[in-house]
Structures are given as structure tokens and as C-alpha cells.
Short mmCIF file of C-alpha atoms and ligand atoms in Angstrom, two decimals:
data_model
loop_
_atom_site.label_atom_id
_atom_site.label_comp_id
_atom_site.label_asym_id
_atom_site.label_seq_id
_atom_site.Cartn_x
_atom_site.Cartn_y
_atom_site.Cartn_z
CA MET A 1 -22.88 25.41 -6.69
CA ASN A 2 -24.93 27.79 -8.86
CA GLY A 3 -26.12 30.19 -6.14
CA THR A 4 -24.82 33.73 -6.14
CA ASN A 5 -23.08 33.15 -2.84
CA PRO A 6 -21.38 29.78 -2.95
CA ARG A 7 -20.72 29.95 0.81
CA ALA A 8 -24.47 29.92 1.44
CA THR A 9 -24.95 26.84 -0.72
CA ALA A 10 -24.91 23.46 0.95
CA ARG A 11 -21.54 21.96 0.24
CA SER A 12 -21.07 18.27 0.12
CA LEU A 13 -18.10 16.52 1.65
CA ILE A 14 -15.36 15.59 -0.78
CA PRO A 15 -14.09 12.28 0.60
CA LEU A 16 -10.45 11.27 0.53
CA SER A 17 -11.02 8.02 -1.28
CA GLU A 18 -14.38 6.35 -1.53
CA PRO A 19 -15.16 3.23 -3.51
CA LEU A 20 -17.02 3.33 -6.81
CA ILE A 21 -19.65 0.62 -6.88
CA GLY A 22 -21.40 0.55 -10.21
CA GLY A 23 -20.52 -2.57 -12.14
CA ASN A 24 -21.51 -6.17 -11.49
CA GLU A 25 -21.27 -5.93 -7.69
CA TRP A 26 -25.04 -6.17 -7.08
CA LYS A 27 -25.49 -8.98 -9.56
CA TYR A 28 -22.65 -11.09 -8.15
CA VAL A 29 -23.59 -10.49 -4.51
CA LYS A 30 -27.23 -11.37 -5.32
CA ASP A 31 -25.97 -14.62 -6.81
CA CYS A 32 -24.19 -15.40 -3.52
CA LEU A 33 -27.32 -14.65 -1.50
CA ASP A 34 -29.68 -16.49 -3.87
CA THR A 35 -27.51 -19.61 -3.78
CA SER A 36 -26.54 -19.32 -0.07
CA TRP A 37 -22.85 -19.47 -1.01
CA VAL A 38 -21.94 -16.68 1.38
CA SER A 39 -18.97 -18.08 3.26
CA SER A 40 -15.32 -18.74 2.54
CA VAL A 41 -15.83 -21.28 -0.23
CA GLY A 42 -17.51 -20.51 -3.53
CA LYS A 43 -17.12 -19.73 -7.17
CA PHE A 44 -16.46 -16.03 -6.66
CA VAL A 45 -13.48 -16.74 -4.42
CA ASP A 46 -12.08 -18.97 -7.18
CA ARG A 47 -12.91 -16.50 -9.94
CA PHE A 48 -11.54 -13.52 -8.03
CA GLU A 49 -8.27 -15.34 -7.36
CA ALA A 50 -7.96 -16.62 -10.93
CA THR A 51 -8.76 -13.22 -12.46
CA PHE A 52 -6.34 -11.47 -10.13
CA ALA A 53 -3.57 -13.96 -10.95
CA ARG A 54 -4.23 -13.48 -14.67
CA TYR A 55 -4.16 -9.69 -14.33
CA LEU A 56 -0.77 -9.79 -12.61
CA LYS A 57 0.44 -12.77 -14.67
CA VAL A 58 1.50 -14.65 -11.53
CA GLU A 59 1.29 -18.33 -10.68
CA SER A 60 -0.76 -18.07 -7.56
CA ALA A 61 -3.13 -15.68 -5.81
CA VAL A 62 -4.73 -16.41 -2.43
CA ALA A 63 -7.61 -14.21 -1.28
CA VAL A 64 -7.56 -13.35 2.42
CA THR A 65 -9.45 -11.24 4.94
CA SER A 66 -7.23 -8.15 4.79
CA GLY A 67 -4.00 -6.72 3.51
CA THR A 68 -2.65 -7.04 7.02
CA ALA A 69 -3.45 -10.77 7.00
CA ALA A 70 -1.73 -11.03 3.60
CA LEU A 71 1.44 -9.46 5.04
CA HIS A 72 1.32 -11.69 8.10
CA LEU A 73 0.99 -14.80 5.90
CA ALA A 74 3.73 -13.66 3.52
CA LEU A 75 6.23 -13.43 6.38
CA LEU A 76 5.08 -16.73 7.90
CA VAL A 77 5.39 -18.49 4.55
CA LEU A 78 8.96 -17.26 4.17
CA GLY A 79 9.72 -18.54 7.67
CA VAL A 80 10.46 -15.12 9.12
CA GLY A 81 10.26 -15.33 12.90
CA PRO A 82 11.85 -14.53 16.25
CA GLY A 83 15.52 -13.66 15.93
CA ASP A 84 15.03 -12.23 12.43
CA GLU A 85 15.12 -8.66 11.23
CA VAL A 86 13.13 -7.26 8.34
CA LEU A 87 14.45 -4.22 6.50
CA THR A 88 11.60 -1.82 5.83
CA THR A 89 10.50 1.74 5.31
CA PRO A 90 9.29 3.84 8.22
CA LEU A 91 6.95 5.76 5.90
CA THR A 92 4.03 3.40 5.53
CA PHE A 93 0.67 2.45 6.97
CA VAL A 94 1.36 0.79 10.31
CA ALA A 95 0.07 -2.59 9.06
CA THR A 96 3.38 -3.21 7.30
CA THR A 97 5.33 -2.89 10.53
CA ASN A 98 2.74 -4.64 12.66
CA ALA A 99 2.99 -7.76 10.48
CA ILE A 100 6.74 -7.91 11.18
CA ILE A 101 5.99 -7.87 14.92
CA TYR A 102 3.19 -10.46 14.57
CA VAL A 103 5.75 -13.07 13.48
CA GLY A 104 8.12 -12.12 16.31
CA ALA A 105 10.68 -10.43 14.06
CA ALA A 106 12.08 -6.91 14.42
CA PRO A 107 11.77 -4.07 11.91
CA VAL A 108 14.90 -2.23 10.80
CA PHE A 109 13.75 1.13 9.53
CA LEU A 110 15.83 2.56 6.69
CA ASP A 111 15.26 6.04 5.37
CA VAL A 112 13.34 6.80 2.20
CA ASP A 113 14.28 8.44 -1.06
CA PRO A 114 13.19 12.10 -1.11
CA VAL A 115 11.80 11.77 -4.65
CA THR A 116 9.92 8.44 -4.63
CA TRP A 117 9.09 8.55 -0.88
CA ASN A 118 9.97 4.83 -0.81
CA ILE A 119 12.84 2.92 0.79
CA ASP A 120 16.13 4.29 -0.49
CA PRO A 121 18.39 1.64 -2.08
CA ASN A 122 21.46 3.60 -0.93
CA GLN A 123 20.31 3.38 2.67
CA VAL A 124 19.75 -0.35 2.28
CA GLU A 125 23.21 -0.79 0.79
CA ASP A 126 24.84 1.29 3.54
CA PHE A 127 23.12 -0.74 6.21
CA LEU A 128 24.09 -4.07 4.67
CA LYS A 129 27.68 -2.99 4.10
CA ARG A 130 28.35 -1.20 7.35
CA GLU A 131 26.09 -2.76 9.91
CA CYS A 132 25.91 -6.40 8.90
CA LEU A 133 28.39 -9.22 8.86
CA VAL A 134 28.34 -12.70 7.40
CA VAL A 135 28.85 -15.18 10.25
CA ASP A 136 28.85 -18.90 9.42
CA GLY A 137 27.32 -18.19 6.05
CA VAL A 138 24.42 -16.10 7.37
CA LEU A 139 23.97 -12.36 7.39
CA ARG A 140 23.69 -10.83 10.85
CA ASN A 141 23.21 -7.38 12.26
CA LYS A 142 26.54 -6.65 13.99
CA VAL A 143 24.88 -4.82 16.87
CA THR A 144 21.78 -6.91 17.58
CA GLY A 145 23.14 -10.25 16.40
CA ARG A 146 19.83 -10.94 14.67
CA LEU A 147 19.51 -12.58 11.24
CA VAL A 148 18.89 -10.26 8.29
CA ARG A 149 16.99 -12.23 5.66
CA THR A 150 14.08 -10.17 4.44
CA LEU A 151 13.50 -6.88 2.65
CA MET A 152 9.96 -5.51 2.80
CA VAL A 153 9.39 -3.07 -0.05
CA VAL A 154 6.35 -0.78 0.18
CA HIS A 155 5.10 1.16 -2.84
CA LEU A 156 3.67 4.25 -1.15
CA TYR A 157 0.57 6.11 -2.34
CA GLY A 158 0.71 4.44 -5.77
CA HIS A 159 4.33 5.03 -6.74
CA PRO A 160 6.74 2.10 -7.14
CA ALA A 161 9.95 1.87 -5.17
CA ASP A 162 13.13 1.82 -7.27
CA LEU A 163 13.15 -1.96 -7.56
CA ASP A 164 16.21 -2.78 -9.69
CA PRO A 165 18.88 -1.68 -7.20
CA LEU A 166 16.84 -3.19 -4.36
CA LEU A 167 16.53 -6.54 -6.13
CA ASP A 168 20.21 -6.43 -6.96
CA LEU A 169 21.10 -5.92 -3.28
CA ALA A 170 18.65 -8.63 -2.26
CA GLU A 171 20.34 -11.06 -4.60
CA ARG A 172 23.84 -10.13 -3.46
CA TYR A 173 22.93 -10.44 0.21
CA ARG A 174 20.44 -13.30 -0.26
CA LEU A 175 17.46 -11.45 1.13
CA ASP A 176 13.90 -12.49 0.37
CA VAL A 177 11.90 -9.60 -1.03
CA VAL A 178 8.30 -9.09 0.06
CA GLU A 179 6.34 -6.39 -1.73
CA ASP A 180 3.62 -4.54 0.13
CA ALA A 181 1.74 -3.38 -2.94
CA SER A 182 -1.41 -2.56 -0.96
CA GLU A 183 -1.46 1.01 -2.27
CA SER A 184 -0.16 0.35 -5.75
CA LEU A 185 -2.26 -2.23 -7.54
CA GLY A 186 -1.83 -1.42 -11.25
CA ALA A 187 1.39 0.59 -10.83
CA ARG A 188 4.29 -0.40 -13.08
CA TYR A 189 8.04 -0.46 -12.69
CA LYS A 190 9.77 -0.31 -16.07
CA GLY A 191 6.58 -1.54 -17.66
CA ARG A 192 5.94 -4.47 -15.34
CA LEU A 193 3.23 -4.50 -12.66
CA VAL A 194 4.41 -4.12 -9.09
CA GLY A 195 3.61 -7.09 -6.91
CA THR A 196 5.34 -9.39 -9.40
CA PHE A 197 8.94 -8.69 -8.35
CA GLY A 198 9.09 -10.04 -4.81
CA ARG A 199 9.15 -13.72 -3.86
CA ILE A 200 5.77 -12.98 -2.41
CA SER A 201 3.60 -9.85 -2.60
CA CYS A 202 0.59 -8.47 -0.82
CA PHE A 203 -2.43 -6.37 -1.76
CA SER A 204 -5.25 -4.77 0.21
CA PHE A 205 -8.91 -4.35 -0.76
CA ASN A 206 -9.84 -2.14 2.13
CA GLY A 207 -12.64 0.34 1.43
CA ASN A 208 -10.32 3.15 0.37
CA LYS A 209 -7.99 1.15 -1.89
CA LEU A 210 -8.08 1.16 -5.71
CA ILE A 211 -10.45 -1.80 -5.75
CA THR A 212 -12.33 -2.96 -2.69
CA THR A 213 -14.04 -6.01 -1.22
CA GLY A 214 -15.17 -4.04 1.82
CA GLY A 215 -12.17 -5.54 3.54
CA GLY A 216 -9.79 -8.04 2.06
CA GLY A 217 -6.38 -8.79 0.71
CA MET A 218 -4.40 -11.02 -1.62
CA VAL A 219 -1.14 -12.91 -1.33
CA VAL A 220 0.50 -13.53 -4.69
CA SER A 221 3.60 -15.40 -5.78
CA ASN A 222 5.22 -16.93 -8.80
CA GLU A 223 6.27 -19.88 -6.68
CA SER A 224 3.16 -22.01 -6.44
CA ALA A 225 4.53 -23.78 -3.34
CA LEU A 226 4.46 -20.46 -1.48
CA GLY A 227 0.86 -19.89 -2.58
CA THR A 228 -0.12 -23.37 -1.46
CA ARG A 229 1.47 -22.77 1.92
CA ALA A 230 -0.27 -19.39 2.31
CA ARG A 231 -3.61 -21.01 1.49
CA PHE A 232 -2.95 -23.79 3.99
CA LEU A 233 -2.09 -21.36 6.79
CA SER A 234 -5.10 -19.17 5.93
CA THR A 235 -7.49 -22.11 6.49
CA GLN A 236 -6.43 -23.03 10.05
CA ALA A 237 -3.65 -25.25 8.64
CA ARG A 238 -6.24 -27.91 7.98
CA VAL A 239 -5.41 -31.00 5.97
CA SER A 240 -8.94 -31.48 4.68
CA GLU A 241 -8.40 -35.04 3.43
CA LYS A 242 -7.79 -35.99 7.05
CA GLY A 243 -10.89 -34.38 8.55
CA TYR A 244 -10.00 -31.95 11.27
CA TYR A 245 -6.32 -32.66 11.28
CA HIS A 246 -4.14 -29.58 11.87
CA PRO A 247 -0.42 -30.40 11.91
CA GLU A 248 0.47 -26.84 12.94
CA ILE A 249 -1.06 -23.55 14.04
CA GLY A 250 -3.04 -21.79 11.34
CA TYR A 251 -5.28 -18.78 10.96
CA ASN A 252 -8.81 -18.03 9.87
CA TYR A 253 -7.83 -15.64 7.10
CA ARG A 254 -10.00 -16.72 4.16
CA LEU A 255 -11.99 -14.14 2.20
CA THR A 256 -15.72 -14.89 1.93
CA ASN A 257 -17.56 -15.53 -1.32
CA VAL A 258 -19.66 -12.37 -0.84
CA GLN A 259 -16.54 -10.23 -0.50
CA ALA A 260 -14.89 -11.95 -3.46
CA ALA A 261 -18.04 -11.27 -5.52
CA ILE A 262 -17.59 -7.56 -4.88
CA GLY A 263 -13.86 -7.84 -5.58
CA LEU A 264 -14.37 -9.58 -8.91
CA ALA A 265 -16.83 -6.91 -10.06
CA GLN A 266 -14.34 -4.23 -9.00
CA LEU A 267 -11.43 -5.94 -10.73
CA GLU A 268 -13.41 -6.05 -13.98
CA ARG A 269 -13.15 -2.25 -14.04
CA ILE A 270 -9.55 -1.82 -13.00
CA ASP A 271 -8.35 -0.31 -16.28
CA GLU A 272 -11.07 2.31 -16.10
CA PHE A 273 -10.20 3.05 -12.44
CA LEU A 274 -6.50 3.43 -13.24
CA ALA A 275 -7.26 5.73 -16.17
CA LYS A 276 -9.40 7.86 -13.87
CA LYS A 277 -6.56 8.08 -11.34
CA ARG A 278 -4.29 9.39 -14.11
CA THR A 279 -6.88 11.99 -15.06
CA ILE A 280 -7.13 13.10 -11.42
CA ALA A 281 -3.33 13.31 -11.14
CA ALA A 282 -3.05 15.30 -14.37
CA TYR A 283 -5.70 17.72 -13.15
CA TYR A 284 -4.01 18.33 -9.80
CA GLN A 285 -0.65 18.59 -11.50
CA SER A 286 -1.85 21.23 -13.95
CA ARG A 287 -3.55 23.33 -11.27
CA LEU A 288 -1.03 23.04 -8.44
CA ARG A 289 2.38 22.90 -10.06
CA ALA A 290 2.80 26.67 -10.28
CA LEU A 291 2.14 27.24 -6.57
CA PRO A 292 5.26 28.02 -4.53
CA GLY A 293 6.39 25.67 -1.79
CA LEU A 294 4.63 22.52 -2.98
CA THR A 295 6.13 19.23 -4.08
CA LEU A 296 3.59 17.12 -5.95
CA SER A 297 3.12 13.36 -6.25
CA PRO A 298 6.14 11.95 -8.09
CA GLU A 299 6.23 9.93 -11.26
CA GLN A 300 9.72 8.81 -12.14
CA PRO A 301 10.57 8.21 -15.81
CA TRP A 302 10.78 4.47 -15.06
CA ALA A 303 7.48 4.40 -13.25
CA GLU A 304 3.82 4.37 -14.01
CA SER A 305 2.18 5.43 -10.77
CA ALA A 306 -1.24 4.12 -9.78
CA PHE A 307 -1.79 7.53 -8.11
CA TRP A 308 -3.75 5.90 -5.32
CA LEU A 309 -3.76 9.09 -3.25
CA TYR A 310 -2.58 12.24 -4.99
CA SER A 311 -0.36 14.10 -2.56
CA ILE A 312 1.41 17.35 -1.92
CA VAL A 313 4.33 18.07 0.39
CA ILE A 314 4.43 21.56 1.85
CA ASP A 315 7.55 23.59 2.40
CA PRO A 316 6.13 25.70 5.23
CA ASP A 317 8.60 28.56 4.65
CA SER A 318 7.83 29.15 1.00
CA PHE A 319 4.18 28.09 1.18
CA GLY A 320 3.76 30.36 4.18
CA ARG A 321 1.69 27.96 6.31
CA PRO A 322 2.42 24.78 8.22
CA ARG A 323 0.91 21.50 7.10
CA GLU A 324 -1.49 21.30 10.08
CA GLU A 325 -3.06 24.60 9.16
CA VAL A 326 -3.49 23.58 5.53
CA VAL A 327 -5.18 20.30 6.48
CA GLU A 328 -7.41 22.07 8.98
CA ARG A 329 -8.47 24.76 6.53
CA LEU A 330 -9.26 22.19 3.84
CA ASN A 331 -11.25 20.12 6.34
CA GLU A 332 -13.21 23.24 7.28
CA GLU A 333 -14.15 23.47 3.62
CA ASP A 334 -15.47 19.89 3.78
CA ILE A 335 -12.49 18.65 1.85
CA GLN A 336 -11.18 15.44 3.31
CA ALA A 337 -7.46 16.10 3.03
CA ARG A 338 -5.29 14.00 5.31
CA ALA A 339 -1.83 14.24 6.82
CA PHE A 340 0.68 11.62 5.67
CA PHE A 341 1.18 8.50 7.78
CA ILE A 342 3.24 9.20 10.87
CA ALA A 343 6.64 7.67 10.21
CA ASN A 344 6.38 4.38 12.09
CA HIS A 345 9.60 4.85 14.07
CA LEU A 346 7.90 7.84 15.73
CA LEU A 347 4.94 5.77 16.95
CA PRO A 348 5.04 4.62 20.60
CA PRO A 349 5.35 0.86 19.93
CA TYR A 350 8.16 1.39 17.44
CA ARG A 351 10.31 4.07 19.03
CA GLU A 352 12.62 1.42 20.41
CA TYR A 353 13.48 0.43 16.82
CA MET A 354 14.61 3.92 15.88
CA ARG A 355 18.12 4.13 14.53
CA GLY A 356 19.31 7.60 13.65
CA GLY A 357 16.76 10.25 12.85
CA LEU A 358 15.53 8.94 9.47
CA PRO A 359 15.28 12.60 8.47
CA VAL A 360 13.73 12.21 5.01
CA ALA A 361 10.87 10.04 6.26
CA ALA A 362 10.35 12.30 9.28
CA LYS A 363 10.20 15.39 7.08
CA LEU A 364 7.76 13.90 4.56
CA SER A 365 5.70 12.56 7.42
CA SER A 366 5.34 16.01 8.93
CA HIS A 367 4.80 17.99 5.71
CA GLY A 368 2.81 15.68 3.41
CA ILE A 369 -0.91 15.86 2.64
CA ASN A 370 -3.08 13.39 0.73
CA LEU A 371 -5.75 15.06 -1.38
CA PRO A 372 -9.15 13.64 -2.32
CA SER A 373 -8.57 11.02 -5.00
CA SER A 374 -11.73 8.92 -5.29
CA VAL A 375 -12.13 7.22 -8.63
CA GLY A 376 -15.59 8.79 -8.83
CA ILE A 377 -14.54 12.37 -8.00
CA THR A 378 -16.03 15.00 -10.31
CA GLU A 379 -14.15 17.76 -12.07
CA ASP A 380 -16.14 20.31 -10.03
CA ASP A 381 -14.86 18.74 -6.85
CA LEU A 382 -11.29 18.66 -8.13
CA ALA A 383 -11.64 22.33 -8.96
CA ARG A 384 -12.96 23.01 -5.45
CA VAL A 385 -9.94 21.30 -3.90
CA CYS A 386 -7.51 23.17 -6.14
CA ASP A 387 -9.26 26.49 -5.48
CA ALA A 388 -9.03 25.87 -1.75
CA VAL A 389 -5.33 24.97 -1.88
CA SER A 390 -4.59 27.95 -4.14
CA ALA A 391 -6.45 30.29 -1.77
CA LEU A 392 -4.07 29.23 1.02
CA ALA A 393 -0.94 29.78 -1.09
CA PRO A 394 1.00 33.03 -0.82
CA PRO A 395 -0.14 35.73 -3.26
CA PRO A 396 1.89 35.76 -6.49
C1 LIG B 401 -3.98 -0.60 3.37
C2 LIG B 401 -2.61 -1.05 3.63
C3 LIG B 401 -2.30 -2.31 4.18
C4 LIG B 401 -3.31 -3.33 4.61
O1 LIG B 401 -4.46 -2.86 5.08
P1 LIG B 401 -5.77 -3.66 5.40
O2 LIG B 401 -6.63 -2.58 5.93
O3 LIG B 401 -5.42 -4.68 6.43
O4 LIG B 401 -6.31 -4.30 4.16
C5 LIG B 401 -0.97 -2.66 4.32
N1 LIG B 401 0.01 -1.84 3.95
C6 LIG B 401 -0.23 -0.64 3.40
C7 LIG B 401 0.92 0.18 2.96
C8 LIG B 401 -1.54 -0.19 3.25
O5 LIG B 401 -1.78 1.02 2.74
#
């Protein structure tokens, strides 16, 4: 970047979110290879689970092959199945919704809060009050007749959903709460870590998440019976004392020792990673907040965001350009900016579950952009992203 013409200098790609491998990963993986403990049993699986449970201060943590597998198991463990509906946000990675379909249940998409970008407690309350009825002691959707027993809360891009009113509604209407905390490991709601509020919660260790195992996930719960059941289902429902006896249908969802070795080394550095995310957010905030037509990643007074992906939402009229153009121009500059998830009710397999327009989710989905947020991003690269966004903004 020190040439006279920066355009002539080779620019490197600024990735959206790449892992930072630099702690004990090599050492722990070498241990797995040296001892041949490479598969789904081993000390790193145990240590990763125990360390994760201690970090969250939960009873049980079960390491699995992906965040998607974690969500699938969470719903299975709670007995969600055909004939059930799961209340959820449309604005999420599709894995959340897919897991609902895997168990044969149906998603009910409720609109999001324009500030937190997460499921809006008022929408949940309206739905429960207006569209459900208690019949023979169970809550049913008046139109579909299906049972309403589960609320799936997603904490999008690092920011917690407004949990207190959601938990209050869940208690009043006897809904089980599942947290999809895949994007928000380390985020806090009123001081307490997310993923500890639901009956059962899920995390992802995909390559672009805060900590990674390459691919992996975790199911956590404060009810050890739920953890035991998740573990059982994740190991082909095998009762090992009885040889190959499988009293029901299970899954091969166990994380391997090699992956857990990477995960443990990553988890050892979580405080450092979270601090770096805050530094990144503060940098973007200071450089972008004066630009017209941008809404920046939220942080409510009651929240401590994990700032997984720092984001901006464009108001095309005042910013002067549509979202697609902004993403394209940043990509041309080798900046891996990315459009928000497409609201799931707009995806082909889920259009049939659309109810109303879900205007807030649809709007965020069509105007939001995730900016590069890797834990290892340099200040030069942050400056490059901010310069590029500023150059697209209308002149002052
Ligand atoms: C990443 C993610 C998942 C799970 O993803 P995997 O790739 O299966 O680990 C689930 N929900 C959300 C919101 C996610 O961002």
C-alpha cells in the first residue's frame, strides 16, 4: 500500500470472516494424530465440551458435527414433530428453518424488530393472542389447527434478541424456548451470556463463526436429561452397554476428536476474539456513523453484542445507491462485503409459510450488508473498507 498509485499496487482480498488459527491448534491436533485418537471419541471432545459448559455455566454441552445438527437435535429432544408449529424469525441463516422442517414441523415466521433485527416480542404476542386458541389445554393455531409449543429465538449477527418479554410470553403460553446462538457466542443479555436462557440452545463452529472447528456445533442445556438425550440421539441412539442395540432411530452427529482439538484451542482465546470484535465495531462505528443513509449494527443498552458480522443497512434514497450496487462496488475493490440473508419466507421452499408481508424483515433483507469482520483483520484493511464505503456515499 506504499506505492504512489495505490490502484497499481496488488491488493489483497479482505475476507468477510476468516478464522484466526494461532494458538494451541497445531499442538492439540498433533496430539490427536500422534496418538491416533482422530475419531468421535477422545480427550479433546471431553475437554472441549467441559470447557464450553464451564464458559457458559451450563449443566451440559454436547459437541456435534454442525450447528444445523445441533438445531435438529434440539428440536428432536424437545419432541417437536409433525403437527407442531415453531415460531421463528424469517431473518436468519436458512439452517434455522431447515431444522424445523427436518423434524416434520412447520415454521411460523413472525416479523423482526427494526432495531435489534431479531424476532419482535410484540409480533409474537399478537400472534399468540389473535391467532391461537387453547383447546383441551393445548395451544393451537386457529387456522392450521397445529400445536404451538416452541419458540425458536435467533440472535442475529451477534446481537441478542430482547429475551425478557419473549421468555415472559413463553412462560405464559407454555412454549419451550430454543436459542439459535450460532452467531452470538459470547454475546450477553443484561449481563448473562446468550445460549443460557432457552431450555436448550445451539451454537455453530463453522469456518466463519467466532470460534471454529472447521465444521461443528454444540447443544447446551441446564437440564442434564436433555443433554443426555441429545448425546444419545447423536450417537445413532446406541445403548452401548447392550452392544449394538438401538431402541430408536438416531443420527451420526458426533464431533471428531481432531475437530474438538481445534475447537478447544479456539475457545481458549475467546475473550481475546470478543475484544477484537468490539475494536472492529468501534472502528466502523467511528468512521461510518456520520455518513447519510446508513444504519449501523445495533447495540441496545441491555445488550453486549458479540459483533459477529458488523453490518450496515442502506437507505437507498438518502445514501443515493441501492444495496446491490454498494456490494458490487465493494467486491470490485476486493472487499468481501455480503448482502444480508434472504428472509426465509421469500425462499422457494418456504414461500408457502408466508403470512402477511413481514415488512421489517423483508426490508432489512434487501438493504443490509455485512462488512468484513475477521478477528484477524488489520486496521489498514478496516480503513480500506471504510474508505470504500465513504467513497460511495453522497458528497457532504
Ligand atoms: C451458522 C448458522 C447455523 C448453523 O450452521 P452450520 O454451518 O450448520 O454450523 C445455524 N443458524 C444460524 C443463524 C447460523 O448463522
